[in-house]
XYZ file of C-alpha atoms in Angstrom:
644
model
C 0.000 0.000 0.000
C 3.051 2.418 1.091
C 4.635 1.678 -2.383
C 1.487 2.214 -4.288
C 1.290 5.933 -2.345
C 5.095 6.885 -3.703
C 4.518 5.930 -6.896
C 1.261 7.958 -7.170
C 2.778 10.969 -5.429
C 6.137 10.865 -7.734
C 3.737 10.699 -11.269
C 1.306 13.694 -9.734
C 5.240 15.695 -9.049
C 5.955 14.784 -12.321
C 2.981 15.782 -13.839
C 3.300 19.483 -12.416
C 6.675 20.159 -13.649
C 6.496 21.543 -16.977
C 9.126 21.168 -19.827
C 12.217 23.870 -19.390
C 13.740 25.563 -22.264
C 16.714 28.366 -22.618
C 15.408 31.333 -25.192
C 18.077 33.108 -27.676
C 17.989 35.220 -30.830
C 20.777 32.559 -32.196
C 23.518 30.718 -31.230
C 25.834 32.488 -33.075
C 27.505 35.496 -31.603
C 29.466 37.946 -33.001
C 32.562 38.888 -31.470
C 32.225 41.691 -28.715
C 28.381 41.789 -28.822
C 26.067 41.329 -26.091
C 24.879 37.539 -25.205
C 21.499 37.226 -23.555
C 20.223 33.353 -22.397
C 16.843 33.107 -20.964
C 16.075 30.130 -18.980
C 12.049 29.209 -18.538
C 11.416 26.510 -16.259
C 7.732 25.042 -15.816
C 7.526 25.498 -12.179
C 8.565 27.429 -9.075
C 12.118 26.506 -8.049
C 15.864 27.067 -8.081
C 17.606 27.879 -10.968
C 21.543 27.834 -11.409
C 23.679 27.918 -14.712
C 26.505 26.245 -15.668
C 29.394 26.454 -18.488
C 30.932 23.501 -19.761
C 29.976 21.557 -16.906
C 31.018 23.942 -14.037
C 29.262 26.498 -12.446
C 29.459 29.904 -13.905
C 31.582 32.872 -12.553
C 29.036 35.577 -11.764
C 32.368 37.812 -12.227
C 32.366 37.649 -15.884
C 29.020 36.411 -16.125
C 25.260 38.332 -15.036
C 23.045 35.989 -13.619
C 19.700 37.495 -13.012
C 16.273 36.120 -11.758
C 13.577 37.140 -13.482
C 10.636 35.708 -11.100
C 9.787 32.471 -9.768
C 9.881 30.155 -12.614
C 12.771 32.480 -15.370
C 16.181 33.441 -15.368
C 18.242 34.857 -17.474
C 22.319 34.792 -18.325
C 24.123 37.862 -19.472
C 27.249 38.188 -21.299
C 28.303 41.437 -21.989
C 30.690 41.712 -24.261
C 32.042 38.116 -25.817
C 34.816 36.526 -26.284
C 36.229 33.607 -27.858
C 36.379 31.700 -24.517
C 32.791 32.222 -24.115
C 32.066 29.993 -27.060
C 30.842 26.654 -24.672
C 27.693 24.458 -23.788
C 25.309 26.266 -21.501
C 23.171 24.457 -18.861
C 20.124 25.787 -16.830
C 19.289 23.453 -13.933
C 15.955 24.088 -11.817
C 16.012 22.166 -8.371
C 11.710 22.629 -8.196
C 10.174 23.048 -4.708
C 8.889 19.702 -5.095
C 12.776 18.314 -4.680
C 12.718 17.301 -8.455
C 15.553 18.498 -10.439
C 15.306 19.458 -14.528
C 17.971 21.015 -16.786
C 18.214 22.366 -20.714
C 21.521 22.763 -22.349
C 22.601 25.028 -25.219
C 25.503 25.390 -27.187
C 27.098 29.097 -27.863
C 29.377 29.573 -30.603
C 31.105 33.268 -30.451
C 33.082 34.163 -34.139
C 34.272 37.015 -35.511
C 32.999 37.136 -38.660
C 35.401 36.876 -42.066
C 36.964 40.027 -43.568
C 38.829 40.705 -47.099
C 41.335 43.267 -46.187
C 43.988 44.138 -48.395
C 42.607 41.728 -51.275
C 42.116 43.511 -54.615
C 38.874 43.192 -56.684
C 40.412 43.786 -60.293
C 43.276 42.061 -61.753
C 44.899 42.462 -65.169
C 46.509 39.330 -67.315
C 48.460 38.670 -70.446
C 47.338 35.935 -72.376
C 49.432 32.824 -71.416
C 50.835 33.920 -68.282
C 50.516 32.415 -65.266
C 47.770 34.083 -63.206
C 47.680 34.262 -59.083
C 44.685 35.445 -57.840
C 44.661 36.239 -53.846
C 41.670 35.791 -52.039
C 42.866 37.155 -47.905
C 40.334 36.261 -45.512
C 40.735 36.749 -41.867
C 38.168 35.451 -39.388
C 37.912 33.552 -35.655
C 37.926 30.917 -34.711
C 38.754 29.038 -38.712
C 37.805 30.179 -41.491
C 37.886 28.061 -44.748
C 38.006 29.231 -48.909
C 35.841 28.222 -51.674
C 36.379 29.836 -54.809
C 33.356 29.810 -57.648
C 32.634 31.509 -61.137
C 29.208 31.586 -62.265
C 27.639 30.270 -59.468
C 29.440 26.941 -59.893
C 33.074 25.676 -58.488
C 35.918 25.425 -60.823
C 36.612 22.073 -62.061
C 38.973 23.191 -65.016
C 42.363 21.215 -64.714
C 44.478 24.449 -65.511
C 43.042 26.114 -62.028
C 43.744 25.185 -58.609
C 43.526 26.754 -55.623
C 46.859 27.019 -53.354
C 47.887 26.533 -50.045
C 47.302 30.542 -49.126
C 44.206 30.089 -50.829
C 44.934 32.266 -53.983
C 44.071 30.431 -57.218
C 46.166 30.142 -59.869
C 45.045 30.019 -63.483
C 47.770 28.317 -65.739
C 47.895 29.617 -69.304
C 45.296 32.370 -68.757
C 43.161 32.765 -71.445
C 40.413 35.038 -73.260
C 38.010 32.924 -72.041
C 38.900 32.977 -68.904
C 38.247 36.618 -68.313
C 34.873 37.486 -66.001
C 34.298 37.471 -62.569
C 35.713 35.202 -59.644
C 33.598 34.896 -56.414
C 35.928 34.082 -52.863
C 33.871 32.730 -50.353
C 35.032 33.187 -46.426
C 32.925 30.764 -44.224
C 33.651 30.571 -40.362
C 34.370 26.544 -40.476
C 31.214 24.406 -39.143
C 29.174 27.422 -38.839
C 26.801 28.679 -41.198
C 28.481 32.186 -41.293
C 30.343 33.178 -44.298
C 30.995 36.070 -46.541
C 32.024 36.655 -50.601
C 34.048 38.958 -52.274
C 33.734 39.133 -56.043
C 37.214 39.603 -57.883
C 37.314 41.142 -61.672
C 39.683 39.222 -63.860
C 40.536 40.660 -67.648
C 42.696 39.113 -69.603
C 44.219 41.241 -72.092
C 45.970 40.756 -76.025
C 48.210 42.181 -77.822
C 46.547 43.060 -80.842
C 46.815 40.754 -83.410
C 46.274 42.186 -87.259
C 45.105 40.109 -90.443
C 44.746 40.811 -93.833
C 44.007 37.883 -95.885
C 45.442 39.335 -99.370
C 48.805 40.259 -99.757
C 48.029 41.678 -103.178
C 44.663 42.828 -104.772
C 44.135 43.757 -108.393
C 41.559 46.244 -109.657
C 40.583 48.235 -112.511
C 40.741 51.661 -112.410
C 37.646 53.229 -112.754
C 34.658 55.966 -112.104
C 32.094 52.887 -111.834
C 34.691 50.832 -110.101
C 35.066 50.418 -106.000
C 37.637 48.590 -104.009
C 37.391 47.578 -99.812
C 40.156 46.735 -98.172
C 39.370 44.820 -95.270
C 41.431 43.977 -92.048
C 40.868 41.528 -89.005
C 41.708 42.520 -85.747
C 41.465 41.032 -82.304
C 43.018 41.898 -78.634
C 41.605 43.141 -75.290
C 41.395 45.499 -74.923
C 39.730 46.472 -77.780
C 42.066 48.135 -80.312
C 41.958 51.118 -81.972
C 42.462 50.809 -85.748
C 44.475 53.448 -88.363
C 45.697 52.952 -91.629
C 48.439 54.548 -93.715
C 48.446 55.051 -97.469
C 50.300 56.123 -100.233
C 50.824 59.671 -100.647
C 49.164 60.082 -104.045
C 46.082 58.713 -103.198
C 43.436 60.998 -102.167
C 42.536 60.144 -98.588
C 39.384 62.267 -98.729
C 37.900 59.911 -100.952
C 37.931 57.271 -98.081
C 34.895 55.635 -96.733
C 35.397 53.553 -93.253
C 32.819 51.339 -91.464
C 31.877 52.108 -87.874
C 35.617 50.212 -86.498
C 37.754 51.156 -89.496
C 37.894 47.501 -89.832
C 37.099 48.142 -93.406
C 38.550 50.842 -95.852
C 36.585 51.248 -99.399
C 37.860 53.538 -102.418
C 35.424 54.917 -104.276
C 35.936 55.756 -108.276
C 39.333 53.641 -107.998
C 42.472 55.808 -110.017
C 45.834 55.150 -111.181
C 47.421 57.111 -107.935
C 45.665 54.729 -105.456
C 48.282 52.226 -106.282
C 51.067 51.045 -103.588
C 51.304 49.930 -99.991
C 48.284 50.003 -97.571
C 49.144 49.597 -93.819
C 46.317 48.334 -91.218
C 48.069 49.420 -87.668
C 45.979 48.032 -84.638
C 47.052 49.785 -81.065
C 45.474 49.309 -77.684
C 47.320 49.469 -74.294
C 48.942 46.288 -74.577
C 50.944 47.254 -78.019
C 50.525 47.621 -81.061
C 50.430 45.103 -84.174
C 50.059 45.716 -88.573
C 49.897 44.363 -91.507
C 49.677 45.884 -94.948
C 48.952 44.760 -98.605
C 49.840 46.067 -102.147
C 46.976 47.126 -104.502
C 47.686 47.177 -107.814
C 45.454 49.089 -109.786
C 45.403 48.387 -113.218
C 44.306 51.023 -116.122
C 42.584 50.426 -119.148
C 45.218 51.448 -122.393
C 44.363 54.448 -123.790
C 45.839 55.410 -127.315
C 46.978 58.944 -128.495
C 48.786 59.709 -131.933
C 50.712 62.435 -132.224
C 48.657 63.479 -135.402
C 45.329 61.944 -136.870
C 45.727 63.134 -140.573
C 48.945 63.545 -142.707
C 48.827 64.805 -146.011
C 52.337 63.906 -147.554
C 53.453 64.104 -151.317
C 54.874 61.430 -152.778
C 58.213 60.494 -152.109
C 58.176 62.762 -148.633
C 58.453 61.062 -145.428
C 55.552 60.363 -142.994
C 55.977 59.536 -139.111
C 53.206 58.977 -136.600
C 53.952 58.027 -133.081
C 51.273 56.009 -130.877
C 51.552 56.579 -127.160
C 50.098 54.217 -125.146
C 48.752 54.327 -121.130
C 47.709 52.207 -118.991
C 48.882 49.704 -116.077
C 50.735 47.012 -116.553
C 52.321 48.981 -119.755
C 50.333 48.091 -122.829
C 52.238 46.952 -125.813
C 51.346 48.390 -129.113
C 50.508 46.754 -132.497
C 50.551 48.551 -136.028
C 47.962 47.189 -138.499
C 47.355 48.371 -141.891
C 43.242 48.400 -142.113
C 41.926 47.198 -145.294
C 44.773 44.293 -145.713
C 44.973 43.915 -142.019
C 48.422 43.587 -142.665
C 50.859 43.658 -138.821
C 53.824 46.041 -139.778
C 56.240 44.625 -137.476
C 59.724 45.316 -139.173
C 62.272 47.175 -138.075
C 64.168 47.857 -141.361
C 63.187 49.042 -144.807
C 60.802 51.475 -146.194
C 58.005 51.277 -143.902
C 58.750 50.173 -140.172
C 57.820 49.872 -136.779
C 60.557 51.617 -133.987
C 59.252 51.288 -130.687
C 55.368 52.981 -131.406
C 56.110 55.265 -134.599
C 55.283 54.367 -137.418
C 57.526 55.244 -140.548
C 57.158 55.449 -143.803
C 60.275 56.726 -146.105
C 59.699 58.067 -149.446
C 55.511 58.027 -149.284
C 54.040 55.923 -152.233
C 50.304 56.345 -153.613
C 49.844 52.740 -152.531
C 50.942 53.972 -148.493
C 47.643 56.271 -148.543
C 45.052 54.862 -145.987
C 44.001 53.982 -142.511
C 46.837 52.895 -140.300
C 45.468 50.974 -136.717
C 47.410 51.433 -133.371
C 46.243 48.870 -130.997
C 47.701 49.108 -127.495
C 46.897 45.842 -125.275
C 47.404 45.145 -121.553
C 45.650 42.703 -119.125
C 43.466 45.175 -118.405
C 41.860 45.403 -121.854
C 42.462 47.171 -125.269
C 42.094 50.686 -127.008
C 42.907 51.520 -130.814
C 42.884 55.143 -132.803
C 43.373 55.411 -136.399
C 45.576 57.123 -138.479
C 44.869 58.422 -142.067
C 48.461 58.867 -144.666
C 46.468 60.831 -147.434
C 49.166 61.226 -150.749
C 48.569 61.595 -154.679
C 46.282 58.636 -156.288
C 48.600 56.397 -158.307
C 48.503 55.549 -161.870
C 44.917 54.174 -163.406
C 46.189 50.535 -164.549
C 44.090 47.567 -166.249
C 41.742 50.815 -167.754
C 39.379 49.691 -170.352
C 38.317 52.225 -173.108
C 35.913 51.384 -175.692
C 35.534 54.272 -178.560
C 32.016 55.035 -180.304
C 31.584 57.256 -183.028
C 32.210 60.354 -181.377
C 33.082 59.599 -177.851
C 35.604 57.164 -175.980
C 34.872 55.615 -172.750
C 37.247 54.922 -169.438
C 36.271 51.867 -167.518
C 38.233 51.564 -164.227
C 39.051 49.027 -161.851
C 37.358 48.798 -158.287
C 41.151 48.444 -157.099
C 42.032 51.652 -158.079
C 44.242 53.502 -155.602
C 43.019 56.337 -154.172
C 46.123 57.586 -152.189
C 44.256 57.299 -149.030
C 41.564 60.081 -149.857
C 38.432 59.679 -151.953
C 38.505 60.043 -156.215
C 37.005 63.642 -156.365
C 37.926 63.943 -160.310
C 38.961 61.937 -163.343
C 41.474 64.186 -165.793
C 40.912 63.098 -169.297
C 43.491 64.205 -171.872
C 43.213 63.551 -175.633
C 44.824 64.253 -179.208
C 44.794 63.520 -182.708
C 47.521 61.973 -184.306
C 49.972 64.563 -184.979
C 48.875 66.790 -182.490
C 51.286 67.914 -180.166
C 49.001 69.679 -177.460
C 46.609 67.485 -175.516
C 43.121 68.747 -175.460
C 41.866 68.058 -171.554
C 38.419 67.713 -169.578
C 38.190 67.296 -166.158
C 35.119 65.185 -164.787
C 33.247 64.606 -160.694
C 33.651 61.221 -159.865
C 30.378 60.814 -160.020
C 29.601 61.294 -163.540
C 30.188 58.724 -166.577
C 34.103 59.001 -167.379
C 33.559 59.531 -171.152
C 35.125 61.709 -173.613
C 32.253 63.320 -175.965
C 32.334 65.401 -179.459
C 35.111 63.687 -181.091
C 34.836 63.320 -184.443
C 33.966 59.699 -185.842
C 36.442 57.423 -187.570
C 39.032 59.490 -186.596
C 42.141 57.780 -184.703
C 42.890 59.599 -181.114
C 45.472 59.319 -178.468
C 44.069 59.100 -175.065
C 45.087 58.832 -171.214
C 43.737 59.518 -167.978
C 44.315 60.376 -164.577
C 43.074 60.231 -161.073
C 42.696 63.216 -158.609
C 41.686 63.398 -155.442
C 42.279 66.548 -152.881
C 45.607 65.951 -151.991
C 46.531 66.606 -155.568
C 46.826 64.766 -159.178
C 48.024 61.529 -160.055
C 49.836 60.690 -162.615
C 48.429 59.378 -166.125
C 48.267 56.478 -166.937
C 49.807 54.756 -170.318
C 48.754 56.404 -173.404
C 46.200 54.526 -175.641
C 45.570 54.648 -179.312
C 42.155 54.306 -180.928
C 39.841 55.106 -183.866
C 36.182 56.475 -183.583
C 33.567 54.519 -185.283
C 31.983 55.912 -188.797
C 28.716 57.298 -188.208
C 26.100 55.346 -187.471
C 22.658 54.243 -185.518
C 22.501 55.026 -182.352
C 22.085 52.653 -179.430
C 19.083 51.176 -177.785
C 17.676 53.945 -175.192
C 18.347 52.880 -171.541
C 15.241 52.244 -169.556
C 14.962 53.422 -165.804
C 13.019 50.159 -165.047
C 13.570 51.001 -161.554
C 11.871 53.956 -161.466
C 8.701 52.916 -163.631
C 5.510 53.803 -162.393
C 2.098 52.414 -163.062
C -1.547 54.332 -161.431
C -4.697 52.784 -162.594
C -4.512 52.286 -165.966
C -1.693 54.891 -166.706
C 2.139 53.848 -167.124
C 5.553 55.946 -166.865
C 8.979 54.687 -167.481
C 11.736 57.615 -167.737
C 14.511 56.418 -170.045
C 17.942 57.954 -170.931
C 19.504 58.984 -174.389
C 22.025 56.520 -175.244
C 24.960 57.127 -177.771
C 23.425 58.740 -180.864
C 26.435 57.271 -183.197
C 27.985 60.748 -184.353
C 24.474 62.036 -185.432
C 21.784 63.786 -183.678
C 19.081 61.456 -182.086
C 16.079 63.123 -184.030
C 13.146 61.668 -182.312
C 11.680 58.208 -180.108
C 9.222 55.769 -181.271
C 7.411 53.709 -178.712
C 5.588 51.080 -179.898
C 2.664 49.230 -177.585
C 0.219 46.587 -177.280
C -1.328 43.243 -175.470
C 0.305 40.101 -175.275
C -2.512 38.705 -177.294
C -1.110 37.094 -180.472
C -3.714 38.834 -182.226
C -3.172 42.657 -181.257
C -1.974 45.067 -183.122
C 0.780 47.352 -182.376
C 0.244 51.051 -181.106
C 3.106 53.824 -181.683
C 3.750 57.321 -180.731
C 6.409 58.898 -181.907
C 7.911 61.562 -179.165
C 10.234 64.857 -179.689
C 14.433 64.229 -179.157
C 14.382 66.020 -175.584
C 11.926 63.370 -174.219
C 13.061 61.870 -171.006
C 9.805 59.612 -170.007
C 7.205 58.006 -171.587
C 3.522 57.621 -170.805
C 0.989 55.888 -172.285
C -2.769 56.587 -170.925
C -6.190 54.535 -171.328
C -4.911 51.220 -170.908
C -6.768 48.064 -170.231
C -6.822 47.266 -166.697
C -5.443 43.822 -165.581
C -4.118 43.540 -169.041
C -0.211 43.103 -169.241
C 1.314 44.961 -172.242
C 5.089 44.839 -174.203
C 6.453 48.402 -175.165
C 9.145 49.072 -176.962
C 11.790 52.021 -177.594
C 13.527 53.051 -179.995
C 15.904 56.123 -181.126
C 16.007 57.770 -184.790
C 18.694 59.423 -186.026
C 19.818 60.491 -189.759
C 21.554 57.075 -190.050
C 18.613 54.684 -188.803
C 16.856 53.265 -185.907
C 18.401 51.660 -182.898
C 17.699 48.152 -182.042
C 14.393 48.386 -179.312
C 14.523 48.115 -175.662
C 12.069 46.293 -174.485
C 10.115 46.265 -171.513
C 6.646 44.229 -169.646
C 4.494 45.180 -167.543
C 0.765 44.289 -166.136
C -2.298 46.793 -165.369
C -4.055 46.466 -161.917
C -7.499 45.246 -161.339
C -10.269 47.645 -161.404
C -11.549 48.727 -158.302
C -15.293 49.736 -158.814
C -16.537 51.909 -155.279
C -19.788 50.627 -154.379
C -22.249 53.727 -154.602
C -23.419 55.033 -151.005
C -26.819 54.845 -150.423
C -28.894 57.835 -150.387
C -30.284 58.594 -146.590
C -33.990 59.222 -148.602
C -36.079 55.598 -149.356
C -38.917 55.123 -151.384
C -41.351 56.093 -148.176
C -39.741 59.288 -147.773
C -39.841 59.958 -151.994
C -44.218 59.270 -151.703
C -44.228 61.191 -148.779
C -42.990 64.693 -149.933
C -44.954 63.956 -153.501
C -48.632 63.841 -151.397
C -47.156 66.573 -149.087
C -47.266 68.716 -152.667
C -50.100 67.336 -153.884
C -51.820 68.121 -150.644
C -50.347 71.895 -150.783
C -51.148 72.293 -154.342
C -54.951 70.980 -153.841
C -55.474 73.099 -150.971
C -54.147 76.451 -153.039
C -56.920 75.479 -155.492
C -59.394 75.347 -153.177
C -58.831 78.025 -151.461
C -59.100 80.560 -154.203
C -61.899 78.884 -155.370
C -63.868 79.828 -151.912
C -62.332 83.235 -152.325
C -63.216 83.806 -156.015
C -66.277 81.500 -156.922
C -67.950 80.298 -153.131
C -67.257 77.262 -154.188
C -64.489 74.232 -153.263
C -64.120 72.241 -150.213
C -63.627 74.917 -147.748
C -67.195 77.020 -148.750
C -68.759 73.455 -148.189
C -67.208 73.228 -144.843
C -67.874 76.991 -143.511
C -71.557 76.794 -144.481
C -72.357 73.106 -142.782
C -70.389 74.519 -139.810
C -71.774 77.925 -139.449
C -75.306 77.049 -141.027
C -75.362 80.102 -142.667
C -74.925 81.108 -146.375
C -72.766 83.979 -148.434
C -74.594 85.876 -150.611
C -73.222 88.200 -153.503
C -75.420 90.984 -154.531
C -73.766 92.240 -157.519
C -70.663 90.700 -159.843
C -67.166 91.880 -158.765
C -66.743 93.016 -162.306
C -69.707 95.621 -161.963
C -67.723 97.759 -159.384
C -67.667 97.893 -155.564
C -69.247 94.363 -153.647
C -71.444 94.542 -150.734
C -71.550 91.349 -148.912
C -74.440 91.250 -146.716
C -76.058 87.904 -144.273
C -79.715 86.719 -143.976
């Protein structure tokens, strides 16, 4: 029973002591700042504290009581030492005994002083990278770059906990994070460190030599890669006869263009890269090439025969062109150095001019760049006529003249013809435009003549050619009239055909016949004879779609010539349907009763007037019921018209 009453009165002490528990802000205490422990127990009782086991020293430490059931530990200012476990014991009124324990950590907390937040590298050195932390009681490093730790092989972190970065490069450049942490505590602090690694500048220009063509539509960019941190500045150098105001740069300079490329662009460009590092270049050669361009020191040359002629042809352009004398026509190259006509250097020169030297002469100048040519006109004397064909006629002599004729370089403008009888010893002379027949007229017939000729052109006269003897024919019939088929003309049923007057054999032409008709075997012939000055012929009233023969012939005092003949075919008739007339049949009966009508109601009018009689009287009496009466004859003087 005794046993049974302990037991019950040790659970009811049990039950009335509550749980205890020490309050704090934390457990972590900065160096130097206040410490305050609050100890809550559940009951009334005694409460003592103890450090590390032992009871504290109310020296160094504030023990207060708060009331009955609290009390509370102060530390003023801490200190390393006071880093410990903490017990509050409560010895309750009841004679049971409870404690609560807590442990106090006291730090002070990690500083970076003296470490520097910006660091400089070369590429490829080795880079050290201090990180000085102080802190109590331990403090431990961890070094991180974007929010992750370095794994790369090349950086480590050393025994003063700097890290070192072998072979620094570009890439490595950014920001470094050094992390202070008090060890086992959850205190730490970070320090971000700038790292740049800088380049000497490194220049590249991928051609070493760039052609162009020189130009006003033609545009050249130079273009140069740089790299290096920092960021360099770029300048360029050019040759002194290029026009740097011409330049056009993008927004780095990275890229040069010329505009309207010239000759005096040509030579060295240099691409100079400079930051605070160094400074690195590279340059290139641009070659501009120019088109050739030809000049002669004259165009035209007008040279007598056996003078000299020279014409030099200068040639620019980049690389130097070589030239090339060609005589046009023959396309012959002149390439020799020696003899009458040859080639030193770019002149041209011809000793002792001949009429065959006369013409075009071709300077072509060639480079890589293209090709330019200018001609050059020798004008001299014509030469000799040679293989000349004359052919006499009764009273004239003809020149016939080969298309090869040489001109001397300059158009015929004249053909000189000289002739004499035999015996003679003065030549009789007519001078003729190149443009008309070359004939000699109003010789006499069967007479034997000496003739020549020669060509002229304005540089002067040619020589004449060999002499030739002939005889005019006797008189005689003169030759079949030429017909201007080309210019024949046929309107309707009308035809024209001009003709010219042929040779009339020494004896006037007196008059043409033209003779006509059908090509029907049966038709006769038509003629008409026409007057010596006729020039065309026209024959009216012919039958349309009909085709007809004509033929010509001259008359002089000798006889008739042999005919020309000549065909030709009459159109169709075109008959122009008539228009019809904007009046019909209707209209035609309508205006015929329209005068009828006017011309019966004139009758009938005067017949009321004259007579009371006619359609009208009829119609004014049934209307008006009333009748006209005439009391005496017009014819017996004055009538009085009265009414009943």
């Amino acid at each position: 029973m005794m046993l049974a009453l302990c037991a019950l009165f040790l659970a009811a002490a049990a039950l009335t002591d509550a749980k205890m528990e020490i309050i704090t802000n934390a457990q972590d205490f900065e160096l130097k700042t206040q410490i305050l422990l609050l100890c809550k127990a559940g009951a009334e009782g005694d409460i003592t504290w103890q450090k590390d086991g032992e009871d504290v020293n109310e020296e160094h430490f504030k023990v207060e009581k708060v009331d009955e059931t609290s009390s509370k530990l102060i530390i003023k200012s801490a200190s390393l030492a006071d880093s410990g476990r903490y017990k509050c014991i409560c010895e309750y009124d009841t004679g049971h005994t409870d404690q609560v324990e807590i442990n106090i950590y006291v730090y002070q907390k990690p500083t970076f002083s003296g470490t520097k937040t910006y660091h400089e590298f070369l590429v490829g050195q080795k880079a050290n990278i201090p990180c000085i932390v102080t802190g109590l009681p331990a403090v431990d490093v961890k070094w991180q770059r974007n929010g992750h730790d370095i794994t790369d092989d090349r950086v480590k972190v050393l025994n003063d906990n700097s890290l070192q970065i072998l072979d620094i490069r570009r890439e490595d450049r950014g920001a470094y994070v050094c992390e202070g942490k008090i060890r086992s505590r959850p205190i730490s602090k970070t320090l971000t460190i700038s790292v740049v690694v800088n380049a000497l500048p490194e220049v590249k220009i991928h051609e070493k030599l760039k052609n162009v063509l020189a130009g006003p539509q033609n545009n050249v960019s130079l273009i140069c890669l740089v790299s290096g941190e920092p960021t360099p500045n770029i300048t360029w150098t050019s040759p002194l006869t290029s026009d740097t105001s011409r330049y056009i740069f993008n927004s780095d300079k990275s890229e040069l263009t010329i505009p309207s490329v010239v000759r005096l662009d040509y030579g060295e460009y240099t691409c100079t890269a400079t930051n605070k590092i160094g400074e690195a270049s590279a340059s290139l050669m641009l070659d501009v090439s120019v088109h050739p361009n030809v000049t002669l020191t004259k165009k035209v040359m007008e040279v007598q025969p056996g003078h000299p002629a020279s014409v030099t042809c200068r040639a620019a352009g980049h690389p130097d062109p070589t030239t090339l004398w060609v005589k046009k026509g023959t396309n012959e190259e002149l390439t020799s150095t020696t003899g009458r006509v040859k080639v030193e250097g770019s002149t041209l020169q011809i000793e002792k001019v001949v009429p065959s030297d006369g013409g075009l002469y071709t300077c072509i100048a060639q480079n890589s760049a293209g090709n330019d040519s200018k001609d050059f006109s020798l004008e001299t004397w014509p030469d000799i006529p040679t293989n000349v064909t004359v052919t006499e006629g009764p009273s004239s002599v003809n020149f016939f003249l080969p298309t090869s004729l040489v001109d001397g370089g300059s158009p015929v403008t004249h053909y000189i013809l000289q002739w004499k009888q035999k015996g003679d010893a003065k030549w009789s002379q007519n001078i003729i435009p190149s443009t008309e027949p070359v004939v000699i007229t109003s010789l006499n017939p069967y007479t034997t003549y000496t003739v020549r000729i020669a060509v002229q052109n304005h540089i002067g006269q040619g020589r004449f050619s060999s002499e030739y003897s002939l005889r005019t024919l006797a008189r005689r019939e003169p030759d079949s009239p030429i017909l201007a088929i080309s210019e024949s003309k046929i309107e309707n049923n009308s035809f024209s055909l001009p003709f010219k007057k042929p040779e009339h054999g020494a004896s006037p032409i007196l008059r043409f016949v033209v003779r006509y008709r059908t090509e029907a075997a049966d038709d006769d012939w038509r003629e008409k004879r026409l007057p010596s000055n006729t020039s065309v012929i026209v024959l009216s009233d012919l039958q349309y779609n009909t085709s007809y023969l004509v033929e010509v012939i001259a008359a002089n005092a000798n006889g008739l010539s042999y005919p020309a003949f000549y065909n030709f075919t009459t159109p169709l008739l075109v008959i122009a349907k008539p228009v019809k007339s904007g009046l019909g049949k209707g209209g035609v009966v309508g205006i015929v009763m329209l005068i009828f009508l006017v011309l019966l109601i004139a009758v009938d009018a005067t017949c009321c007037y004259m007579n009371n009689c006619g359609i009208l009287m009829f119609l004014t009496v049934k209307l008006l019921g009333r009748k006209a009466v005439v009391t005496k004859g017009l014819e017996q003087g004055d009538a009085e018209i009265s009414t009943v």
